[in-house]
CSV table of C-alpha atoms in Angstrom, one decimal:
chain,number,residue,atom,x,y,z
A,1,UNK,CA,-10.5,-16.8,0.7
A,2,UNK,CA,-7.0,-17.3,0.9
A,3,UNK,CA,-5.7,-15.3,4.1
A,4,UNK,CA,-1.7,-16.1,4.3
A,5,UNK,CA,0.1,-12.9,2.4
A,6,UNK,CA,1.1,-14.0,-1.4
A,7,UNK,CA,4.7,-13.7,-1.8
A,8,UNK,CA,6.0,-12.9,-5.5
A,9,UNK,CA,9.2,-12.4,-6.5
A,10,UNK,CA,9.3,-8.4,-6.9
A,11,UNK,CA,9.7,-8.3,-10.7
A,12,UNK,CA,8.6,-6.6,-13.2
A,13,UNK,CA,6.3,-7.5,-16.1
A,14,UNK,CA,5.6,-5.9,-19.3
A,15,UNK,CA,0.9,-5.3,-19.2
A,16,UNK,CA,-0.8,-4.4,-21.6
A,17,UNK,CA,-3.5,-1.2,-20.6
A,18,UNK,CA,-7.1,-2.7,-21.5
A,19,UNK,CA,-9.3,0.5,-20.0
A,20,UNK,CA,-9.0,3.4,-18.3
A,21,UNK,CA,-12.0,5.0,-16.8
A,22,UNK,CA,-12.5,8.2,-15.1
A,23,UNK,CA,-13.3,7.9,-11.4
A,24,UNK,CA,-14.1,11.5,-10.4
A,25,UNK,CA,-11.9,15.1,-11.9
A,26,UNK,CA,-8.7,14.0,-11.2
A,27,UNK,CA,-8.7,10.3,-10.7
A,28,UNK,CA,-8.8,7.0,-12.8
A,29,UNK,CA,-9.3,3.2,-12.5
A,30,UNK,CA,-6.5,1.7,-15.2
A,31,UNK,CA,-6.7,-1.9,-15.5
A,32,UNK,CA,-4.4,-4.0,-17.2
A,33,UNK,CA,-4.1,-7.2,-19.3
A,34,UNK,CA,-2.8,-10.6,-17.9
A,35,UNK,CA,-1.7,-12.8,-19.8
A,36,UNK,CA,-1.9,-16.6,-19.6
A,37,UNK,CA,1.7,-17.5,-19.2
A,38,UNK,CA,1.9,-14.4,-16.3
A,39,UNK,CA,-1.5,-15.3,-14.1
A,40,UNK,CA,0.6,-17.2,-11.7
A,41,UNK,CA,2.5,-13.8,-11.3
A,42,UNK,CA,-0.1,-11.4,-10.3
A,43,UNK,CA,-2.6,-14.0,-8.3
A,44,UNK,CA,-3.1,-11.6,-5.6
A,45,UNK,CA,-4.9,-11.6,-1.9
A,46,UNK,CA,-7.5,-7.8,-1.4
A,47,UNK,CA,-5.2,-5.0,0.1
A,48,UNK,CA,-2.6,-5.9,-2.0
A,49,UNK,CA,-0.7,-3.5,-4.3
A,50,UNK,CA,1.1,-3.0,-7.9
A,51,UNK,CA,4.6,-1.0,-8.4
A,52,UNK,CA,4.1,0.4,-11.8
A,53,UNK,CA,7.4,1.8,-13.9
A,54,UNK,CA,7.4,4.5,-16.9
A,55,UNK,CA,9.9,6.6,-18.0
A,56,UNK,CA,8.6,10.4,-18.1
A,57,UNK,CA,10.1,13.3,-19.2
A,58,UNK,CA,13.7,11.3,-19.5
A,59,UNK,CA,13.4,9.9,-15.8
A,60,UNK,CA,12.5,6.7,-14.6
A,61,UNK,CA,10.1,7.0,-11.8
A,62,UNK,CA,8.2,4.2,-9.6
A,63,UNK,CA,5.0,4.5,-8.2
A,64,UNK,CA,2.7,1.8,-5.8
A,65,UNK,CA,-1.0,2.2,-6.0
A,66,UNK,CA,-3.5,-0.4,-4.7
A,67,UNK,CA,-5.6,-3.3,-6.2
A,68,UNK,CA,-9.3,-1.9,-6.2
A,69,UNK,CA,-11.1,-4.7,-7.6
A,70,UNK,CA,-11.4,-8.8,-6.2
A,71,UNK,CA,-9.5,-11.2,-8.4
A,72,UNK,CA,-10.6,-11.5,-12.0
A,73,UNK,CA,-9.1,-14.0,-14.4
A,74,UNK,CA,-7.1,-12.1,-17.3
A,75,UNK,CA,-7.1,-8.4,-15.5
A,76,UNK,CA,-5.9,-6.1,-12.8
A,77,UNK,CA,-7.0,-2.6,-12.0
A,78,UNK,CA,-5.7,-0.1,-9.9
A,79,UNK,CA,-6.9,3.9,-8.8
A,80,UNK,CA,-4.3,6.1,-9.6
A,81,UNK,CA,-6.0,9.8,-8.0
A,82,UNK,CA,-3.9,12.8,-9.2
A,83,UNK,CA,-1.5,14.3,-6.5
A,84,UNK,CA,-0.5,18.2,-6.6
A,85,UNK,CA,2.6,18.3,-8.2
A,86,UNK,CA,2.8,14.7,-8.9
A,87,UNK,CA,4.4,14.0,-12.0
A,88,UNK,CA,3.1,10.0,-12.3
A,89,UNK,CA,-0.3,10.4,-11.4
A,90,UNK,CA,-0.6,13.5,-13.5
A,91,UNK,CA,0.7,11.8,-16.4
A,92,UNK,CA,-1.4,8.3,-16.1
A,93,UNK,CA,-4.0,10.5,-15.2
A,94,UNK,CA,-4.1,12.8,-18.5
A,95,UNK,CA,-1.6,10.3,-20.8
A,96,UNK,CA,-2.5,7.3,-20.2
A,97,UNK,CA,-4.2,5.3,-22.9
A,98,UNK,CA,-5.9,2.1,-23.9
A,99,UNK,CA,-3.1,-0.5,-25.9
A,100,UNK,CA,-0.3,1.5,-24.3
A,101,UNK,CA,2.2,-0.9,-22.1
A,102,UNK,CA,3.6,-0.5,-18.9
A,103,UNK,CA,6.0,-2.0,-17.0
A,104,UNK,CA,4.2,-3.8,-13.7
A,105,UNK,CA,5.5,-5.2,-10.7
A,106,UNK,CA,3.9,-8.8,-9.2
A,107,UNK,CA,1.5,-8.0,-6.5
A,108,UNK,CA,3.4,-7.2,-3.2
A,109,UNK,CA,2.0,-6.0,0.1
A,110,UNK,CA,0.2,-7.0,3.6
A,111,UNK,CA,-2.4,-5.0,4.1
A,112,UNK,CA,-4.5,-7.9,3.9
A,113,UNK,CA,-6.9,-10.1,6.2
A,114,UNK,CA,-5.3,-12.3,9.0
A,115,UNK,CA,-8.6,-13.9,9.9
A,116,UNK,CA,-8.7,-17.5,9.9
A,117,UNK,CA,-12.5,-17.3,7.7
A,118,UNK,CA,-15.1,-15.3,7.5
A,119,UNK,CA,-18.0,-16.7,8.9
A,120,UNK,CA,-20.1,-14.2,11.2
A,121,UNK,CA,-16.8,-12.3,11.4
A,122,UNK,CA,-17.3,-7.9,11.3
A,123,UNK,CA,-14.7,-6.0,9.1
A,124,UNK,CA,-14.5,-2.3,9.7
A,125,UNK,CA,-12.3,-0.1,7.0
A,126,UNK,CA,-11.8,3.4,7.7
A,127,UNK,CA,-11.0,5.6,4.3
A,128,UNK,CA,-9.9,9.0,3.3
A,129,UNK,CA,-9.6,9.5,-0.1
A,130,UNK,CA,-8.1,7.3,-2.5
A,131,UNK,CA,-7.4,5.3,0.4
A,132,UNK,CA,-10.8,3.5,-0.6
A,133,UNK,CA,-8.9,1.9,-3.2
A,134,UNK,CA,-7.7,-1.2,-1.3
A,135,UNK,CA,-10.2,-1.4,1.0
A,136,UNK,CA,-12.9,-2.1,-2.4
A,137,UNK,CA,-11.2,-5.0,-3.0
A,138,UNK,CA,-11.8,-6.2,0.6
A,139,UNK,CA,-15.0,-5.4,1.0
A,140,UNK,CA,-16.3,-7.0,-2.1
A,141,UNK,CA,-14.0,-9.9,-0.8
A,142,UNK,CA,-15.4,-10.2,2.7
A,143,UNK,CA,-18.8,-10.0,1.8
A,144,UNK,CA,-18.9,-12.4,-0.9
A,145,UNK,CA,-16.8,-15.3,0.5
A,146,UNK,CA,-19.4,-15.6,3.4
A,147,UNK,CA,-23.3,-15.0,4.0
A,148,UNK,CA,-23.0,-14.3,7.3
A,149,UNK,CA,-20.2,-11.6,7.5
A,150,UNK,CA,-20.4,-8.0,7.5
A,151,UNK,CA,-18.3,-5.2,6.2
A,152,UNK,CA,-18.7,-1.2,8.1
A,153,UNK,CA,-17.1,1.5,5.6
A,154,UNK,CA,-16.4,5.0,7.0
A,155,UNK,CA,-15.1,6.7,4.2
A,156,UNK,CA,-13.8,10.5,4.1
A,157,UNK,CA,-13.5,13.0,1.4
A,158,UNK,CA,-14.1,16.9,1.1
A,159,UNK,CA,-17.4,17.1,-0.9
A,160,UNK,CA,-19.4,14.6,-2.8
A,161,UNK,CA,-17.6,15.3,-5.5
A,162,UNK,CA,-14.5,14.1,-4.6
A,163,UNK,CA,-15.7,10.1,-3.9
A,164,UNK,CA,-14.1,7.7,-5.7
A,165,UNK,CA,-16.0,4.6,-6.8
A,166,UNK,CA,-19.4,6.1,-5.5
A,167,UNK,CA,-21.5,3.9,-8.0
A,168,UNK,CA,-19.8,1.2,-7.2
A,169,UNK,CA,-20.2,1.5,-3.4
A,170,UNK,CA,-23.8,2.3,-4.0
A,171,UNK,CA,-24.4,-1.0,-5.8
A,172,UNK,CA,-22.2,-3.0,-3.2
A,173,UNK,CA,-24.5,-1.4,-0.7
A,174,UNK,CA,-27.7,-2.6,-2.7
A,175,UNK,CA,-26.2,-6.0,-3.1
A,176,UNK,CA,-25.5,-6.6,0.4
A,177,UNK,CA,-28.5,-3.8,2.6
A,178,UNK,CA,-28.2,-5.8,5.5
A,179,UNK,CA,-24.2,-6.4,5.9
A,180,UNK,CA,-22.7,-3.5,4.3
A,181,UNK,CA,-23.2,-0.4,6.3
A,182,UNK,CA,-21.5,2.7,4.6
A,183,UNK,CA,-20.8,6.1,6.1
A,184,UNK,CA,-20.0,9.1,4.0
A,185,UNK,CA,-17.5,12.1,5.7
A,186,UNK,CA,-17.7,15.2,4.4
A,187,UNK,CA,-15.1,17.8,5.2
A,188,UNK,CA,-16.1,20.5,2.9
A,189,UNK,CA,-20.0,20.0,3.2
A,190,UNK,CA,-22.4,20.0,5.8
A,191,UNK,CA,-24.4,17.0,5.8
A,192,UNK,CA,-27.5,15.9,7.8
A,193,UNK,CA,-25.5,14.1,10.8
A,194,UNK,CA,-22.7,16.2,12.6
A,195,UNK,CA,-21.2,12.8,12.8
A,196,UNK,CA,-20.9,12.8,9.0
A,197,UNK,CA,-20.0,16.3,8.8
A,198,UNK,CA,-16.7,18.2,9.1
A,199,UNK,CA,-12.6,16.3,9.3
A,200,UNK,CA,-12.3,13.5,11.3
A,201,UNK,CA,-10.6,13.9,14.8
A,202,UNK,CA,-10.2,12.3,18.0
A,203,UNK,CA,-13.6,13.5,19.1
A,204,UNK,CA,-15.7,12.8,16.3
A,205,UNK,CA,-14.1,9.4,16.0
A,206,UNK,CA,-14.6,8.5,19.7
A,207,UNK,CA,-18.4,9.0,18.5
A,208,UNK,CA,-18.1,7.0,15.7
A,209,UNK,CA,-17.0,4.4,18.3
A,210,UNK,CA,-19.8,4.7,20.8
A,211,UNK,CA,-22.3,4.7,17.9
A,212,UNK,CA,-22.3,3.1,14.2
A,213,UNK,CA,-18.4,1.2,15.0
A,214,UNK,CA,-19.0,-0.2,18.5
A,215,UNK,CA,-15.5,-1.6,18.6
A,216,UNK,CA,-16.8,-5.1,20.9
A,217,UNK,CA,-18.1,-6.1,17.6
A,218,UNK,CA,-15.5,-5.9,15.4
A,219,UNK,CA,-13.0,-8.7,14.5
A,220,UNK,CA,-11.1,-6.8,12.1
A,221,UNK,CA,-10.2,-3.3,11.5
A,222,UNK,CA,-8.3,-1.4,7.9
A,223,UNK,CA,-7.2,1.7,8.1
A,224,UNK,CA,-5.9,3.7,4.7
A,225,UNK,CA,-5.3,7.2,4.4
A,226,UNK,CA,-2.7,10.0,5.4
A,227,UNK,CA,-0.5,9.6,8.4
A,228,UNK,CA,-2.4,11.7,10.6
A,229,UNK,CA,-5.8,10.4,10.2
A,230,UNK,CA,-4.6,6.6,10.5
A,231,UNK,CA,-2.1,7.3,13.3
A,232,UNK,CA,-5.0,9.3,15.1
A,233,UNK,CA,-7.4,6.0,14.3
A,234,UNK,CA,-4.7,3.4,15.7
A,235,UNK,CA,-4.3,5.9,19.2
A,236,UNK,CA,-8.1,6.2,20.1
A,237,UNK,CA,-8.6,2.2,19.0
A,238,UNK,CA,-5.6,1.6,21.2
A,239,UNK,CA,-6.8,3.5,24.1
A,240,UNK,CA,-10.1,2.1,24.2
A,241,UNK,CA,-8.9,-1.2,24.8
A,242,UNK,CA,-8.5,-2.8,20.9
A,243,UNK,CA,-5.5,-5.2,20.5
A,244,UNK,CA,-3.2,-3.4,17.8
A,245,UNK,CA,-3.0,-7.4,16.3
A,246,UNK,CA,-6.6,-6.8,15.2
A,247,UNK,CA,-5.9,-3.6,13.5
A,248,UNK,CA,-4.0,-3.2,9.8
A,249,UNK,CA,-3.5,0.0,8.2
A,250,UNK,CA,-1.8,1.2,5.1
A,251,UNK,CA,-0.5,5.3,4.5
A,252,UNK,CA,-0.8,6.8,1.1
A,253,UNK,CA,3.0,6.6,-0.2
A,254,UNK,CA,5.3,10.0,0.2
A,255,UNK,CA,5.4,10.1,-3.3
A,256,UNK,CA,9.0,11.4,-3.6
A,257,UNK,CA,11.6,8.8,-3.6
A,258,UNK,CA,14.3,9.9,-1.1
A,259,UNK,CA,17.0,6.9,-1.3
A,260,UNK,CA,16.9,5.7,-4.9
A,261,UNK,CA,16.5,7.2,-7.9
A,262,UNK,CA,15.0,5.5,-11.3
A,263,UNK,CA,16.8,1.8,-12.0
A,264,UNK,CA,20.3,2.7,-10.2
A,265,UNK,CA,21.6,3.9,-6.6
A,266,UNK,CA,22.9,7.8,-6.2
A,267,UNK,CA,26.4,7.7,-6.7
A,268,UNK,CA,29.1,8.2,-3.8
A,269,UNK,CA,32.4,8.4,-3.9
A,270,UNK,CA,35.0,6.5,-1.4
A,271,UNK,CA,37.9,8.7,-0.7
A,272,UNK,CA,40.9,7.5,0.2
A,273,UNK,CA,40.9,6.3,4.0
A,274,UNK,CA,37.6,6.7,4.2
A,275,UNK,CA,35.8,4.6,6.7
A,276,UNK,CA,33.5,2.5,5.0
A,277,UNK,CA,30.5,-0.4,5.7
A,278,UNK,CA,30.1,-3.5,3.4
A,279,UNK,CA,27.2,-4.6,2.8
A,280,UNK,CA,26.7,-8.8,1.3
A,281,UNK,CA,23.0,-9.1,-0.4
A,282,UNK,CA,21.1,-12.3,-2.1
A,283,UNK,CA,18.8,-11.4,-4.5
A,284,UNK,CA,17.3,-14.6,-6.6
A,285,UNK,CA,20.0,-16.9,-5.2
A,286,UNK,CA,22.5,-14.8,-6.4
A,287,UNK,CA,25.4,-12.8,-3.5
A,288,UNK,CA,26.6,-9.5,-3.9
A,289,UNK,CA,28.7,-6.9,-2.1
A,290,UNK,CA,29.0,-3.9,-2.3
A,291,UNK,CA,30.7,-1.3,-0.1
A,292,UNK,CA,29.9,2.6,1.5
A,293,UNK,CA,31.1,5.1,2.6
A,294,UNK,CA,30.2,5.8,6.6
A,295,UNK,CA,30.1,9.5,6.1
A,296,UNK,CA,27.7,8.9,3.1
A,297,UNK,CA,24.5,8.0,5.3
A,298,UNK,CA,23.6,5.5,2.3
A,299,UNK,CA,20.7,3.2,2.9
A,300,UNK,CA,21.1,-0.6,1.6
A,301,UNK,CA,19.0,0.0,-1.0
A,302,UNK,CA,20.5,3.0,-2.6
A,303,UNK,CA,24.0,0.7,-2.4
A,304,UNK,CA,23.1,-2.3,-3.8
A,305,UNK,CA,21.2,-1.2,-6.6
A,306,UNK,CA,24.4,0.7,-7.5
A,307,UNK,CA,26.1,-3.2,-8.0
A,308,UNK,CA,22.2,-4.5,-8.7
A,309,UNK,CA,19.7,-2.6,-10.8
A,310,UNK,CA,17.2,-5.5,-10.5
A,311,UNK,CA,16.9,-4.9,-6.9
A,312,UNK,CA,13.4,-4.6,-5.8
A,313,UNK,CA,11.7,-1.1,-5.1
A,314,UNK,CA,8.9,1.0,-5.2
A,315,UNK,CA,8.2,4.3,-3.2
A,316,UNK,CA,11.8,4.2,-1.4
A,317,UNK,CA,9.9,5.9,1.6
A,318,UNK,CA,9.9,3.5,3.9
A,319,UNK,CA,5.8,2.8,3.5
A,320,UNK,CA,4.8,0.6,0.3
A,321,UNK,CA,7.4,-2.5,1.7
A,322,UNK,CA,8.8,-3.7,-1.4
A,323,UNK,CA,12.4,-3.4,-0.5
A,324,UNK,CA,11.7,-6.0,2.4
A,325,UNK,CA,14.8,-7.9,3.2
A,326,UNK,CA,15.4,-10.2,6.2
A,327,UNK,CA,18.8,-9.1,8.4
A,328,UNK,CA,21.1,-12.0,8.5
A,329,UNK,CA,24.1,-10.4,10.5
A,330,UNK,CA,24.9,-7.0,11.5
A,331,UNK,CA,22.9,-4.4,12.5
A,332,UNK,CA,20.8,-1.3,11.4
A,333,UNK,CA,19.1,1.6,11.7
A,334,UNK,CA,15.5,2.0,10.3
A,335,UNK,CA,15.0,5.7,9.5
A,336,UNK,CA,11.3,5.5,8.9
A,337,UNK,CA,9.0,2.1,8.8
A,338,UNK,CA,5.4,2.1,7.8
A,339,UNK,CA,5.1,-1.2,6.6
A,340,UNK,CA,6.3,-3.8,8.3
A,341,UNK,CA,4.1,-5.2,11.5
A,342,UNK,CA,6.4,-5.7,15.0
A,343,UNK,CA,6.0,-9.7,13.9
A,344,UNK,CA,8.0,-9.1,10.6
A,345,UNK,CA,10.4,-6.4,12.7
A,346,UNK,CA,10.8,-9.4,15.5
A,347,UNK,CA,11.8,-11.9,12.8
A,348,UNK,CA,15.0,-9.8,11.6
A,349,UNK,CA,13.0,-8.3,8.6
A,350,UNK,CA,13.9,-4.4,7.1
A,351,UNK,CA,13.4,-1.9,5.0
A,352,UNK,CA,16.4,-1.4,2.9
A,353,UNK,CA,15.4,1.6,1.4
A,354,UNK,CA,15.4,2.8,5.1
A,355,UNK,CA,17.6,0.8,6.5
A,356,UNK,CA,21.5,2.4,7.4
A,357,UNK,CA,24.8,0.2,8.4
A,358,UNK,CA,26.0,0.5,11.9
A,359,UNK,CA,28.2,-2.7,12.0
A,360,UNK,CA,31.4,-2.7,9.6
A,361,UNK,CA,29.8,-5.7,7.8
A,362,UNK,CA,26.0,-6.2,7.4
A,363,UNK,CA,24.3,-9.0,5.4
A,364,UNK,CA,20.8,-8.9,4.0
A,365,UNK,CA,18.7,-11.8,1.9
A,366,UNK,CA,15.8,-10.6,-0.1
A,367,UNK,CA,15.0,-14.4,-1.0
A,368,UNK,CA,13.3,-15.3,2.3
């Protein structure tokens, strides 16, 4: 198992859709062709994730969703669960076909394992929904690449019939009895444990702790889901003594991009005597600059794509990290960050879709 992140080059390539299988009412697994000539391009490490493009309804929108199987030569799949209102995931959901194509992004992400091997090592992954979908791909990873390591799944939903990839857990479970241990949450149904019964919250999970987690044994700890149940996770581990280092977590993206829109930044207009930033980029070796308006609050992203369309992005909400760029002069504000870890913050990395000028010149590299 390779453990150091995979770093592509955010582009996008043109897949081929080889299945698409129903997961539960209102969710799919859609897995995708890979060519030869592109398997260098979407090698990819468990936890990882794919940007997909498609132009709906006259607009270009972007949407990340995770990897949900372990690497298999010729094919990716993701889980793309419906969200209320959500125009992509309702339309891959009910449109999406087998032979159709769709524009994909290289793998990109670090939700991923920073242990140095797996033997006699204890991975725990705590779910809600389809934020199983990453944490499939490790488990099946972590279980297979060692005999002696073990894998502890809490995973959350409202009723039975809301769990995503229960045969497949169920056969993971059969495969590996004495090293998977899997915990089903029911919000909406009363099961035979209290422990397994009812939303998650600081009180149940503290039980969790004390009884099936037992966080002295645990090298490793994956956290996906909405803000508030992984934020609450990451408090109580905290306060019990577990080294944040130890613990990765990933939120379900906000689903409405809120900096950039489609291919090309929002337009502003620089009036005459305006105050204004300038921002110098390097994307693919190449330097642009491009220059904003102080009193238009615009983020790095939404600027440069405005000079550079090919500028890398995804959910432009500050959580799926595709718009990384490292700051190399100048300084920033970071309106919201949910994917970068305080090692990537101390090295001068950002968010650009987050990210704000507060120096008259600012200068970012999205090569390194």
């Amino acid at each position: 198992m390779t453990l150091a992140p995979l770093k592509h080059r955010a582009r996008f390539h043109t897949l081929t859709v080889a299945e698409v299988r129903p997961l539960t009412a209102d969710s799919v697994e859609v897995t995708f062709t890979v060519p030869p000539k592109l398997q260098g391009a979407f090698d990819y490490l468990p936890g990882q994730h794919l940007a997909l493009r498609a132009t709906i309804d006259g607009q270009e929108l972007r949407r990340s969703y995770s990897i949900c199987r372990p690497e298999t030569s010729g094919q990716i799949s993701v889980a793309i669960k419906r969200d209320l209102g959500g125009a992509f995931s309702t339309w891959a959901n009910s449109e999406l076909h087998v032979g159709d194509e769709l524009d994909v992004m290289s793998p990109q992400g670090s939700f991923t394992s920073t242990l140095q091997g797996l033997e006699h090592k204890h991975v725990v992954g705590v779910a809600a929904g389809s934020g199983i979908t990453p944490l499939m791909a490790l488990a099946h990873t972590v279980l297979a690449a060692s005999a002696t390591s073990s894998f502890t799944l809490v995973y959350t939903n409202r009723t039975a019939l809301d769990v995503m990839f229960l045969d497949e857990l169920a056969e993971l479970k059969d495969r590996y009895p004495a090293r998977l241990a899997l915990y089903h949450v029911l919000s909406r149904e009363q099961r035979s444990s209290s422990l397994l019964s009812g939303r998650i919250d600081e009180e149940k999970f503290r039980r969790m702790l004390d009884t099936i987690l037992r966080p002295a044994s645990v090298d490793e700890w994956f956290l996906c889901g909405p803000f508030e149940l992984v934020q609450l996770c990451r408090d109580t581990l905290e306060s019990t003594g577990v080294d944040r280092a130890r613990v990765r977590f990933e939120l379900f993206t906000t689903g409405v991009p809120s900096a950039a829109n489609g291919d090309r930044g929002r337009p502003v207009i620089i009036g005459t005597g305006d105050k204004t930033f300038q921002i110098e980029f390097t994307l693919d070796g190449q330097s642009n600059t491009v220059t904003t308006p102080v009193n238009a609050s615009e983020s790095i992203l939404n600027a440069a794509l405005r000079v550079r369309p090919d500028v890398p992005f995804a959910c432009a909400g500050g959580v799926c990290g595709t718009c990384r760029a490292k700051l190399v002069s100048g300084d920033v504000t970071m309106t919201e960050n949910y994917a970068l870890e305080p090692e990537e913050l101390a090295r001068g990395y950002v968010l650009t879709c987050q990210s704000h000028p507060t120096t008259d010149t600012v200068v970012v590299d999205y090569d390194v």
